[in-house]
XYZ file of C-alpha atoms in Angstrom:
126
model
C -70.410 2.131 -31.361
C -73.106 4.827 -31.660
C -75.198 6.506 -29.085
C -75.698 9.672 -26.907
C -72.506 11.306 -25.557
C -74.322 12.318 -22.385
C -77.168 10.443 -20.693
C -80.524 12.341 -21.098
C -80.579 13.176 -17.288
C -77.298 15.093 -17.486
C -77.437 18.800 -16.989
C -75.382 19.438 -20.132
C -77.975 17.564 -22.195
C -80.529 20.190 -21.765
C -81.128 22.756 -24.545
C -80.619 26.395 -23.902
C -84.471 27.011 -23.996
C -84.821 24.390 -21.088
C -81.878 26.005 -19.293
C -83.657 29.419 -19.537
C -86.886 28.048 -18.189
C -84.972 26.876 -15.131
C -83.690 30.197 -14.633
C -87.061 31.850 -14.747
C -88.561 29.209 -12.415
C -85.825 29.977 -10.093
C -86.568 33.827 -10.250
C -90.296 33.056 -9.726
C -89.687 30.936 -6.764
C -87.605 33.629 -5.187
C -90.497 36.117 -5.589
C -93.145 33.877 -4.468
C -91.458 33.173 -1.088
C -92.791 36.624 -0.039
C -95.599 37.383 -2.420
C -97.307 33.850 -2.813
C -100.567 35.237 -1.445
C -100.746 38.151 -3.820
C -99.599 36.190 -6.851
C -101.998 33.322 -6.257
C -103.550 32.330 -9.716
C -100.941 34.514 -11.645
C -99.685 32.482 -14.628
C -95.901 32.711 -15.652
C -94.703 31.954 -19.153
C -91.608 32.085 -21.332
C -91.927 33.105 -24.962
C -89.042 33.195 -27.445
C -89.917 36.881 -28.691
C -92.355 39.385 -28.042
C -95.224 39.940 -30.551
C -94.519 42.489 -33.278
C -97.347 44.818 -32.161
C -95.925 46.870 -29.251
C -98.241 47.715 -26.441
C -99.323 51.337 -26.511
C -96.970 52.184 -23.422
C -93.833 50.748 -24.936
C -91.524 53.347 -26.321
C -90.042 51.389 -29.349
C -87.471 49.293 -27.545
C -87.802 45.602 -27.491
C -89.538 44.389 -24.336
C -87.817 41.812 -21.970
C -91.082 40.878 -20.349
C -94.678 41.912 -20.106
C -97.533 41.795 -17.469
C -100.919 41.138 -18.426
C -103.360 41.963 -15.460
C -106.471 39.661 -14.904
C -109.268 40.577 -17.255
C -112.642 39.042 -18.018
C -112.139 35.758 -16.100
C -108.563 35.238 -17.231
C -105.878 35.067 -14.664
C -103.011 37.690 -14.664
C -100.085 36.675 -16.625
C -96.289 37.499 -16.548
C -94.215 36.738 -19.711
C -90.495 36.668 -20.005
C -89.115 36.881 -23.614
C -86.232 34.536 -23.875
C -84.265 35.908 -27.077
C -84.121 39.496 -25.953
C -83.045 38.687 -22.520
C -80.374 36.200 -23.664
C -79.153 38.985 -26.244
C -78.551 41.286 -23.508
C -76.886 38.813 -21.142
C -73.077 38.508 -21.263
C -72.731 35.201 -19.132
C -74.802 32.735 -17.065
C -74.559 34.958 -13.982
C -75.794 37.979 -15.977
C -78.492 36.096 -17.497
C -79.748 35.093 -13.890
C -79.630 38.699 -12.726
C -81.341 39.996 -15.680
C -84.128 37.310 -15.520
C -84.438 38.274 -11.808
C -84.857 41.911 -12.623
C -87.444 41.201 -15.338
C -89.485 38.951 -13.123
C -89.362 41.405 -10.176
C -90.140 44.582 -12.414
C -93.189 42.522 -13.876
C -94.461 41.338 -10.539
C -94.095 44.970 -9.231
C -96.152 46.303 -12.059
C -98.870 43.782 -11.542
C -98.917 44.394 -7.810
C -98.728 48.255 -8.109
C -95.415 48.179 -6.002
C -91.925 49.335 -6.504
C -89.385 46.739 -7.624
C -87.431 47.326 -4.397
C -90.568 46.294 -2.418
C -90.848 43.065 -4.269
C -87.105 42.229 -3.910
C -84.792 44.304 -1.657
C -81.755 43.019 -3.919
C -83.256 44.429 -6.990
C -80.421 45.916 -9.130
C -82.373 47.848 -11.608
C -79.881 47.324 -14.229
C -82.230 47.270 -17.163
């Protein structure tokens, strides 16, 4: 008898990419609890890797995320880069902490606040 080992709805049946997306959504929801009004209209995205052309303010390292302020009618956008974040994570807990820090840092940059203002539990371990 052939067929799937797990039902499609089982958590273990989700791809690494889908699991990463879930971690990012959890981090965004945590930040939006306190900053929903200021983040209204902001788009959040996950991309596998950053573009090969670094932003002028990036100092040669691989970015884990980027913030794009609203411009010319386009909404502000925060992007988390999956592969660089996964490469720096040791396990699932470390991945959650790192994603949370990346989201908090990018939101802080967007709102011109310190990461500690955005999330008092910010660890700053980047």
